[in-house]
Coordinates of C-alpha atoms in Angstrom, one line a residue:
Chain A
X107 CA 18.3 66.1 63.8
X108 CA 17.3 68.8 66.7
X109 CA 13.9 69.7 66.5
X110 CA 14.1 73.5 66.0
X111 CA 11.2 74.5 68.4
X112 CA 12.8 72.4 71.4
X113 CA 16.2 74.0 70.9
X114 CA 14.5 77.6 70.9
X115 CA 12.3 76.4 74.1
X116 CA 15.6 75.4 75.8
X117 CA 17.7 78.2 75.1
X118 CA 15.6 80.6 75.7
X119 CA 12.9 79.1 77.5
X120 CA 14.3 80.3 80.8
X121 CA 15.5 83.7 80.0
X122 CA 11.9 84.2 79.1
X123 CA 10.5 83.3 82.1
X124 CA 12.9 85.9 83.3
X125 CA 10.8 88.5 81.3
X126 CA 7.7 87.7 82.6
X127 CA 8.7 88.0 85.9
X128 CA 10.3 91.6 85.0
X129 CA 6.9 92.7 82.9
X130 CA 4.9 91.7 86.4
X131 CA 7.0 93.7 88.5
X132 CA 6.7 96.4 86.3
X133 CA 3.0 96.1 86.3
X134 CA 2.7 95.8 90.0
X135 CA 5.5 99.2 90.5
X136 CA 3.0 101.0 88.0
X137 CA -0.2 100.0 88.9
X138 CA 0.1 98.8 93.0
X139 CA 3.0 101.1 93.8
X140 CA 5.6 98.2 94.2
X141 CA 9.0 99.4 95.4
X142 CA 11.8 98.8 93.0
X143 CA 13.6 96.9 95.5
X144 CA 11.3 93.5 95.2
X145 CA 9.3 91.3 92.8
X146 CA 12.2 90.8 90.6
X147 CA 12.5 93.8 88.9
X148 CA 16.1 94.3 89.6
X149 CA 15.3 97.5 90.6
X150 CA 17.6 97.5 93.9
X151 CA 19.7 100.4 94.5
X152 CA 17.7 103.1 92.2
X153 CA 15.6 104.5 94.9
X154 CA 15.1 104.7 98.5
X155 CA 14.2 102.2 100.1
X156 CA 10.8 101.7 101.3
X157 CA 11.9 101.2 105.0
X158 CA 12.1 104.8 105.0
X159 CA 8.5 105.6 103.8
X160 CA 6.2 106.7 107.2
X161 CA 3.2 105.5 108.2
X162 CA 1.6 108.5 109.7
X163 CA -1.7 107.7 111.9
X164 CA -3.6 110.5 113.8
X165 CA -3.4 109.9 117.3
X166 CA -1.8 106.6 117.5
X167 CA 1.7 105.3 117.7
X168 CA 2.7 103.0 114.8
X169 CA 5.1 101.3 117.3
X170 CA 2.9 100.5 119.5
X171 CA 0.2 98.9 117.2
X172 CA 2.6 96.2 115.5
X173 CA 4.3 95.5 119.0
X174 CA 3.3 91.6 119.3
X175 CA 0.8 91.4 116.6
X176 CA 2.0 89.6 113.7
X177 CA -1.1 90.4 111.4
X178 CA -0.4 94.0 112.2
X179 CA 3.3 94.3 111.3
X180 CA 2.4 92.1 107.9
X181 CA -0.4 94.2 107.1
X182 CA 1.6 97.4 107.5
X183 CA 4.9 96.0 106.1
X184 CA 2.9 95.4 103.1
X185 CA 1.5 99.0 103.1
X186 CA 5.3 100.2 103.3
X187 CA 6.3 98.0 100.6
X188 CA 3.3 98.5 98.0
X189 CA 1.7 102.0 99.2
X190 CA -1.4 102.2 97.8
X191 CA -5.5 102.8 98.7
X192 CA -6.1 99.5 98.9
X193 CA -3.1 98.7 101.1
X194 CA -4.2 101.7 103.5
X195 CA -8.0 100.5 103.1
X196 CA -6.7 97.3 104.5
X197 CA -4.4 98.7 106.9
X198 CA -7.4 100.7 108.2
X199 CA -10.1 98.1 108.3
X200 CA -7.4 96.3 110.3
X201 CA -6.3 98.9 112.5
X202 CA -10.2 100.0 113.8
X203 CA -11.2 96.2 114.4
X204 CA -8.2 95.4 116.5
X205 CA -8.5 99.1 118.6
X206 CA -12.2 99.2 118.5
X207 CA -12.3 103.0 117.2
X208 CA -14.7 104.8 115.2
X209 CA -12.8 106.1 112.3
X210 CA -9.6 106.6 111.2
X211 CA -7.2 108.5 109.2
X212 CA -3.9 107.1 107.7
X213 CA -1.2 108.7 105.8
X214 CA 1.6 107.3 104.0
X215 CA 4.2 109.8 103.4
X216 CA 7.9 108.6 101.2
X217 CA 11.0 110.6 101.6
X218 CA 12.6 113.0 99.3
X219 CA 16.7 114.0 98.8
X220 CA 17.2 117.4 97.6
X221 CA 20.5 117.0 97.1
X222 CA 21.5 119.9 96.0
X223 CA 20.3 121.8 98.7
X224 CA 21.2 119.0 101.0
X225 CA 17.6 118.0 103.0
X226 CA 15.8 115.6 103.6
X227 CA 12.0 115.9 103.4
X228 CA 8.4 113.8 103.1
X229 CA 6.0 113.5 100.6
X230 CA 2.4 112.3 101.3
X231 CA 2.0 109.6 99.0
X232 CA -1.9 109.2 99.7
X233 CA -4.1 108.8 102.7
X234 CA -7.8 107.5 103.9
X235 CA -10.5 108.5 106.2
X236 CA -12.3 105.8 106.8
X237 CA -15.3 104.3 109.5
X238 CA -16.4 101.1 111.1
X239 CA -19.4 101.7 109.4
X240 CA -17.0 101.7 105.8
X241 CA -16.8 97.8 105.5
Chain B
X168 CA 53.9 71.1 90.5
X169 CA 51.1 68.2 90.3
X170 CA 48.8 70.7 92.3
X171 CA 48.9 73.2 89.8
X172 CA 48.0 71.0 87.2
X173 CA 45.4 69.6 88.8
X174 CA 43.9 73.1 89.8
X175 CA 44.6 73.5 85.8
X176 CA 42.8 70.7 84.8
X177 CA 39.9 71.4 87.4
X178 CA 38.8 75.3 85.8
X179 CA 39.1 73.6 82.2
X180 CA 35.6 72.3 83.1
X181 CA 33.7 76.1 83.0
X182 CA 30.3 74.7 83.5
X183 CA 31.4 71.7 86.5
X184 CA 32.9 74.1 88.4
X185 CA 30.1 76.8 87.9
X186 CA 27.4 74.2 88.5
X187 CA 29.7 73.1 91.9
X188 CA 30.0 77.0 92.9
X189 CA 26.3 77.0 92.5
X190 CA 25.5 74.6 94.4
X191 CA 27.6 76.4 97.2
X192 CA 25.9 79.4 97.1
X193 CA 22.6 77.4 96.7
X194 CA 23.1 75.7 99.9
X195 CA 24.0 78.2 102.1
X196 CA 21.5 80.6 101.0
X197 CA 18.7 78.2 100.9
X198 CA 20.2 77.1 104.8
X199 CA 19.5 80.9 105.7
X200 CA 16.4 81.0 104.5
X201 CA 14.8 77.9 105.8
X202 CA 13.6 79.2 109.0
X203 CA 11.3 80.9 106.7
X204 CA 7.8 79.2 105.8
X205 CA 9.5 76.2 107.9
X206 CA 6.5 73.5 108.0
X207 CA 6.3 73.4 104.2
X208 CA 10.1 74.1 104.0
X209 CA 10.5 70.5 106.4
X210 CA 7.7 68.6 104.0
X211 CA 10.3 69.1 100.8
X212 CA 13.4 68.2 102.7
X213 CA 12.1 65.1 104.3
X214 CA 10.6 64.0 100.6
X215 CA 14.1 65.3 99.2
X216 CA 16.2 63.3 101.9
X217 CA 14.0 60.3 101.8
X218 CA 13.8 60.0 97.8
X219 CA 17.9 60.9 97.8
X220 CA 18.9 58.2 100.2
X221 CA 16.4 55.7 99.1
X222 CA 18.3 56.2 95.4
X223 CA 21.6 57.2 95.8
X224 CA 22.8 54.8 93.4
X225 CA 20.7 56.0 90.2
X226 CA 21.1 59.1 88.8
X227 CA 17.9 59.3 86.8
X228 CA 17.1 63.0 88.5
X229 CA 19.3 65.0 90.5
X230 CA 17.3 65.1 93.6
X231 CA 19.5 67.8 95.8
X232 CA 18.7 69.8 93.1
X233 CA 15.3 69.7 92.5
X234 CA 15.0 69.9 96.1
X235 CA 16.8 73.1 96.5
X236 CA 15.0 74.3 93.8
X237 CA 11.5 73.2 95.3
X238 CA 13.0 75.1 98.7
X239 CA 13.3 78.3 96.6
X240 CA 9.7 78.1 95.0
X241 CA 8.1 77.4 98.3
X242 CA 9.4 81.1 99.0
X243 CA 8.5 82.8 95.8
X244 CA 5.0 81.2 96.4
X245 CA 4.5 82.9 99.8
X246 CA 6.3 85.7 100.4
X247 CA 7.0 86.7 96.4
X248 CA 7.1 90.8 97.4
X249 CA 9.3 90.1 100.0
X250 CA 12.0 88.2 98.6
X251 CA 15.4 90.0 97.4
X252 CA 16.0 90.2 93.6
X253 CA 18.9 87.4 93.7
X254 CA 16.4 85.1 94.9
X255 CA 14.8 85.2 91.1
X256 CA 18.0 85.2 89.6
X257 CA 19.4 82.2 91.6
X258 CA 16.1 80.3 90.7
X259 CA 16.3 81.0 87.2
X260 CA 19.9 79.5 87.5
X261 CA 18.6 76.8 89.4
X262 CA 16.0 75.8 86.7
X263 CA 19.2 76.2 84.3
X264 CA 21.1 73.8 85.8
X265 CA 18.2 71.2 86.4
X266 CA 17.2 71.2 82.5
X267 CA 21.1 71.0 81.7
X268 CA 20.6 67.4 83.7
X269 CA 18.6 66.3 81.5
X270 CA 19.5 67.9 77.9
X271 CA 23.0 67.4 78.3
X272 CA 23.7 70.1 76.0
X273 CA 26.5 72.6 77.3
X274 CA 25.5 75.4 74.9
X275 CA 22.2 75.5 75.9
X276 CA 23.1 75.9 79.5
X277 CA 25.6 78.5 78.0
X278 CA 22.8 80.4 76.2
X279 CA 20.4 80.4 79.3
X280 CA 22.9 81.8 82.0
X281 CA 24.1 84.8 79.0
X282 CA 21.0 85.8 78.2
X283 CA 20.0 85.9 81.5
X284 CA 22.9 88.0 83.0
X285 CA 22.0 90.2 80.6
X286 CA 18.5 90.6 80.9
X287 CA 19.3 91.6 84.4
X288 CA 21.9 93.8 83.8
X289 CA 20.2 95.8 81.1
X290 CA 16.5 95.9 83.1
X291 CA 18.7 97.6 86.1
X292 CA 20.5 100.1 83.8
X293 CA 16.5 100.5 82.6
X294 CA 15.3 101.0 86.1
X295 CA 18.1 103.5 87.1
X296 CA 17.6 105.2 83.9
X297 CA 13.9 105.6 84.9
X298 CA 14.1 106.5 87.9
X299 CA 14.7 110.6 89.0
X300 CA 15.8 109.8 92.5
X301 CA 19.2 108.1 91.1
X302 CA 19.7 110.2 87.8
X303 CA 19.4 113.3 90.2
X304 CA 22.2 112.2 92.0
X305 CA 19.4 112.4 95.2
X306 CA 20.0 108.6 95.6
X307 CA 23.7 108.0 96.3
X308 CA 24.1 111.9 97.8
X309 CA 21.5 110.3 101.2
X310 CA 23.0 106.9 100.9
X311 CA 26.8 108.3 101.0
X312 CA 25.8 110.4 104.0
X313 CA 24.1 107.9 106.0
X314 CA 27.1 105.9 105.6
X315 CA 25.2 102.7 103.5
X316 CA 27.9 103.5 100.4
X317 CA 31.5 102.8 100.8
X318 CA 31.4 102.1 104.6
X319 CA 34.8 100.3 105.3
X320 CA 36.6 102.8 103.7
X321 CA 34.9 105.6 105.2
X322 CA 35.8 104.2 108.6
X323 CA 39.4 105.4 108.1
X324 CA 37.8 109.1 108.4
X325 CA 36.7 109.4 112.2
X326 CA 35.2 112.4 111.1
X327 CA 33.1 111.6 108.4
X328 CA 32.1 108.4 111.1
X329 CA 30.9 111.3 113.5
X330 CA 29.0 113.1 110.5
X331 CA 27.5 109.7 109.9
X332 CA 25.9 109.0 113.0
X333 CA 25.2 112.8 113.5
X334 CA 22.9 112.5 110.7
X335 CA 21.6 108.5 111.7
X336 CA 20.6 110.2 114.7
X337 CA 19.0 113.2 113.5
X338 CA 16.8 111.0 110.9
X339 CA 15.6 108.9 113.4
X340 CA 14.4 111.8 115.7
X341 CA 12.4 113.2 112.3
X342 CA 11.4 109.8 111.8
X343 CA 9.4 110.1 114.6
X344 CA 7.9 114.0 114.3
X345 CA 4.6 114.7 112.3
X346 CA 5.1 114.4 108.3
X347 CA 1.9 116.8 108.4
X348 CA 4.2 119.6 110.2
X349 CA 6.1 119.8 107.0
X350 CA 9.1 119.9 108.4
X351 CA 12.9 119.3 106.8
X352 CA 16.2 118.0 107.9
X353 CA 19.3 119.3 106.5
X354 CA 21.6 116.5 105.6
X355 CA 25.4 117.1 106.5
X356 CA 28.3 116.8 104.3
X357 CA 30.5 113.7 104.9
X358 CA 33.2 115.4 102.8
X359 CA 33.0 118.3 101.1
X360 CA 30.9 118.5 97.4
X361 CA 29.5 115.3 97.9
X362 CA 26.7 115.8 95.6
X363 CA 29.1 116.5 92.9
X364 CA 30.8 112.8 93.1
X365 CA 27.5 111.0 93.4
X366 CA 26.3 112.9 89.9
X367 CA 29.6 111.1 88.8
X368 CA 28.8 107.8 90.4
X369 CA 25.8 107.7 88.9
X370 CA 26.7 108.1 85.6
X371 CA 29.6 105.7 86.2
X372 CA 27.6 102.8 87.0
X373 CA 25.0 103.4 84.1
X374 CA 27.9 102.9 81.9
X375 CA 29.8 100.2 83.1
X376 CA 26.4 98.3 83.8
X377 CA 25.6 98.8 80.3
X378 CA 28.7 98.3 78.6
X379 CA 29.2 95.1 80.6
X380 CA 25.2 94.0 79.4
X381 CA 26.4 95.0 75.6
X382 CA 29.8 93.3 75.6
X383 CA 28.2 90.1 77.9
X384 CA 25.6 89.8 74.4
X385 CA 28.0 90.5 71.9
X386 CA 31.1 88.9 73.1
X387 CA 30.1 86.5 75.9
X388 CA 33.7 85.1 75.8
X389 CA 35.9 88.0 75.4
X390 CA 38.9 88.5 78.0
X391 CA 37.4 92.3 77.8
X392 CA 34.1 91.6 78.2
X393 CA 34.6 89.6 81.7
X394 CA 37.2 92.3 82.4
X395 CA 34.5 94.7 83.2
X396 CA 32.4 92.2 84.5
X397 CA 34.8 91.4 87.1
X398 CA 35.6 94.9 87.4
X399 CA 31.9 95.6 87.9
X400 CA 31.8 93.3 90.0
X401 CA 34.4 94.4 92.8
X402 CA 33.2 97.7 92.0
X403 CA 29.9 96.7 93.9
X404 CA 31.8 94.8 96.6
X405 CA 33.6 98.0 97.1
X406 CA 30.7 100.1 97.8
X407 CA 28.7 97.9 100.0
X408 CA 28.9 94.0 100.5
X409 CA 26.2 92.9 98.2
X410 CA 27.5 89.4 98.7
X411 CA 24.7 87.1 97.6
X412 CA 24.2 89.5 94.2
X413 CA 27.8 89.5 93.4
X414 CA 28.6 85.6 94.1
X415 CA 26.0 84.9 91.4
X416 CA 27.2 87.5 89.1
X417 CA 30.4 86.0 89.6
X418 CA 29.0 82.4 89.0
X419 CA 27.6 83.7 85.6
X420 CA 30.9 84.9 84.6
X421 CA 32.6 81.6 85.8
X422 CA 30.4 79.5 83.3
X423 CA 30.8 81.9 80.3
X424 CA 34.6 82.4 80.9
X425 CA 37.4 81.0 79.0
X426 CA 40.7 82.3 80.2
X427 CA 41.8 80.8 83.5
X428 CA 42.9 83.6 85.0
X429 CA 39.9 85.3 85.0
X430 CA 38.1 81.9 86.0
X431 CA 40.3 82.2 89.3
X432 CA 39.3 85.5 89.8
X433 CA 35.6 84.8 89.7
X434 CA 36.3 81.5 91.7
X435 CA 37.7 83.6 94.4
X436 CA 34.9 86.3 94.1
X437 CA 32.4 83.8 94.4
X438 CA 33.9 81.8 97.6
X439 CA 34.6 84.8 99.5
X440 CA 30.9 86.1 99.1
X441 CA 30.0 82.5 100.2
X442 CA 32.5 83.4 103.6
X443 CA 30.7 86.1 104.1
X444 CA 27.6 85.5 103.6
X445 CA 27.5 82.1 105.9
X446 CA 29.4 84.7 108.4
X447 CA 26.3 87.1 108.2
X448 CA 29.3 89.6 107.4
X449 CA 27.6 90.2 103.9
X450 CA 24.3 90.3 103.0
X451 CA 22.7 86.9 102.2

């Protein structure tokens, strides 16, 4: 005879795990700003994507700051993908080591459709002002 | 004659042939990714090669599998936000097919691989449903214009082409312009009342994504139900070549399926988006 708790486990064992994974992404798009389009929240295709979202940094070229610097385009990849303060806090403290400036100010900005009217606009989605002095 | 029995007799087997599919998609994707992480990536295959060849003639454990699988885990344990939603789903299959080894029980398998195509069916209705860019229509109005929707058929329309790259260009040069300037683009038309057919579009896919997550729980081996799956299916393949998705959608359909018809369908589905995907035509 099947042990009834075994046969539960291994029907449904895996679809479970399934559900975990969804209830983290869920918590990470909620609480971390997680795009829809990753962590296995099969999510794809309901927004747009994050490549569109712009990293806006006063006097300073995006481009020109991740050219050849691996850490750099991780660090702001991440902040693209999971815009949030302590994304940009990291971004920054990143940013001022490598360029040896006093402060900085970073935006991150996400686009929005008005369809209706047909244009395309930005959003900020939050920003920080921060120091070498700040960590 | 003998061929077509033997093609007969070779989709009887719902779950051998899935489980070979599988292991076809597996491969190739798992071949893609490996330049990815690529020291620990080496580690498993050499201890996967080594432990395969040294006992090849026991089949206690089925090594290529669990050393596929240890390939995919390797990724979800270092780049986890960066991997593409298929990647869970194909490990959860994975996982699936490594505990069938060892249960032997072809309703189990059965039960995992329903319940989990609909668990991601209904969480994407739930995630389209939540969000405002796709309900508003906002969604599929930019992606239709930039030309990501529906691309091979647009190309029959030079004109609609030209609008296409018009706007490409247009978004790249406000790409690069001060957010703080508050500044807007106007998006142009690829054909006229375009936001009317993506307010249809959406709607479409919420309901044929959720009728084929109602009918894949209710009826998992209805002719119906893996009519709209398949339907569903080239639907998506229609708009853009979400090959990697689809051939494991397909896969799912192939090891709930009865009717060999439909079997042949999904067969087909499923090795084309392997052709295209090894041929970097799709998307991996």
């Amino acid at each position: 005879m099947t042990n009834p708790i075994k046969e539960l486990i291994l029907k449904f064992g895996i679809p479970s795990l399934a559900i975990i994974i969804i209830i983290v992404h869920f918590g990470f798009a909620c609480n971390k700003n997680l795009s829809k389009w990753k962590g296995g929240g099969y999510g794809m295709y309901t927004d747009i994507h994050y490549y569109y979202n712009k990293i806006h940094i006063s006097g300073m070229s995006v481009d020109s700051l991740v050219k050849d610097n691996d850490e750099m385009k991780e660090t702001l990849g991440t902040l693209m993908l999971m815009p949030n303060k302590s994304n940009l806090k990291k971004s920054g403290e990143l940013i001022l080591s490598t360029t040896q400036k006093d402060s900085i100010h970073i935006q991150i900005w996400k686009p929005v459709i008005n369809s209706k009217q047909g244009i395309y606009s930005r959003e900020l989605i939050d920003e920080i002002h921060l120091k070498n002095t700040d960590f | 004659m003998s061929y077509l029995l033997n093609i007969k007799s070779k989709l009887k087997d719902s779950s051998a042939l899935a489980i070979q599919l599988l292991l076809l998609i597996l491969g190739s994707y798992c071949f893609i990714m490996v330049e990815e992480n690529r020291k620990w990536k080496a580690l498993i295959l050499l201890i996967g090669g080594i432990s395969y060849f040294l006992s090849r003639n026991r089949k206690n454990h089925p090594i290529i599998w669990i050393t596929l699988f240890a390939l995919l885990l390797e990724d979800l344990i270092h780049d986890y936000f960066w991997l593409a939603n298929h990647h869970f789903l194909l490990t959860f299959m994975v996982l699936s097919v490594i505990a069938f080894h060892y249960h032997k029980r072809g309703d189990y398998l059965f039960k995992n691989i329903q319940i989990l195509l609909v668990i991601v069916v209904i969480t994407s209705v739930f995630q389209k449903l939540m969000s405002r860019q796709f309900i508003s229509g906002d969604f599929y109005y930019f992606m239709i214009n930039q030309g990501a929707l529906f691309r091979k058929f647009i190309n029959f329309f030079p004109e609609s082409v030209e609008i296409i790259k018009s706007n490409s260009a247009n978004l790249t040069n406000f790409q690069a312009t001060n957010p703080n300037e508050h500044q807007s683009l106007i998006i142009r038309d690829i054909f006229p009342k375009v936001n009317f057919y993506s307010q249809i579009f959406v709607w479409l896919t919420i309901i044929i994504e959720s009728a084929v997550a109602i009918a894949i729980l209710f009826k998992p081996k209805s002719v119906w139900s893996h009519l709209i799956l398949a339907m569903m299916i080239i639907g998506i393949l229609a708009t853009r070549f979400e090959t990697g998705f689809m051939a494991l959608l397909a896969i799912c359909g192939v090891f709930l399926c009865n009717n060999i018809y439909l079997k042949v369908v999904y067969t087909l589905i499923s090795v084309s988006c392997f052709v295209l995907i090894v041929t970097r035509i799709g998307y991996h």
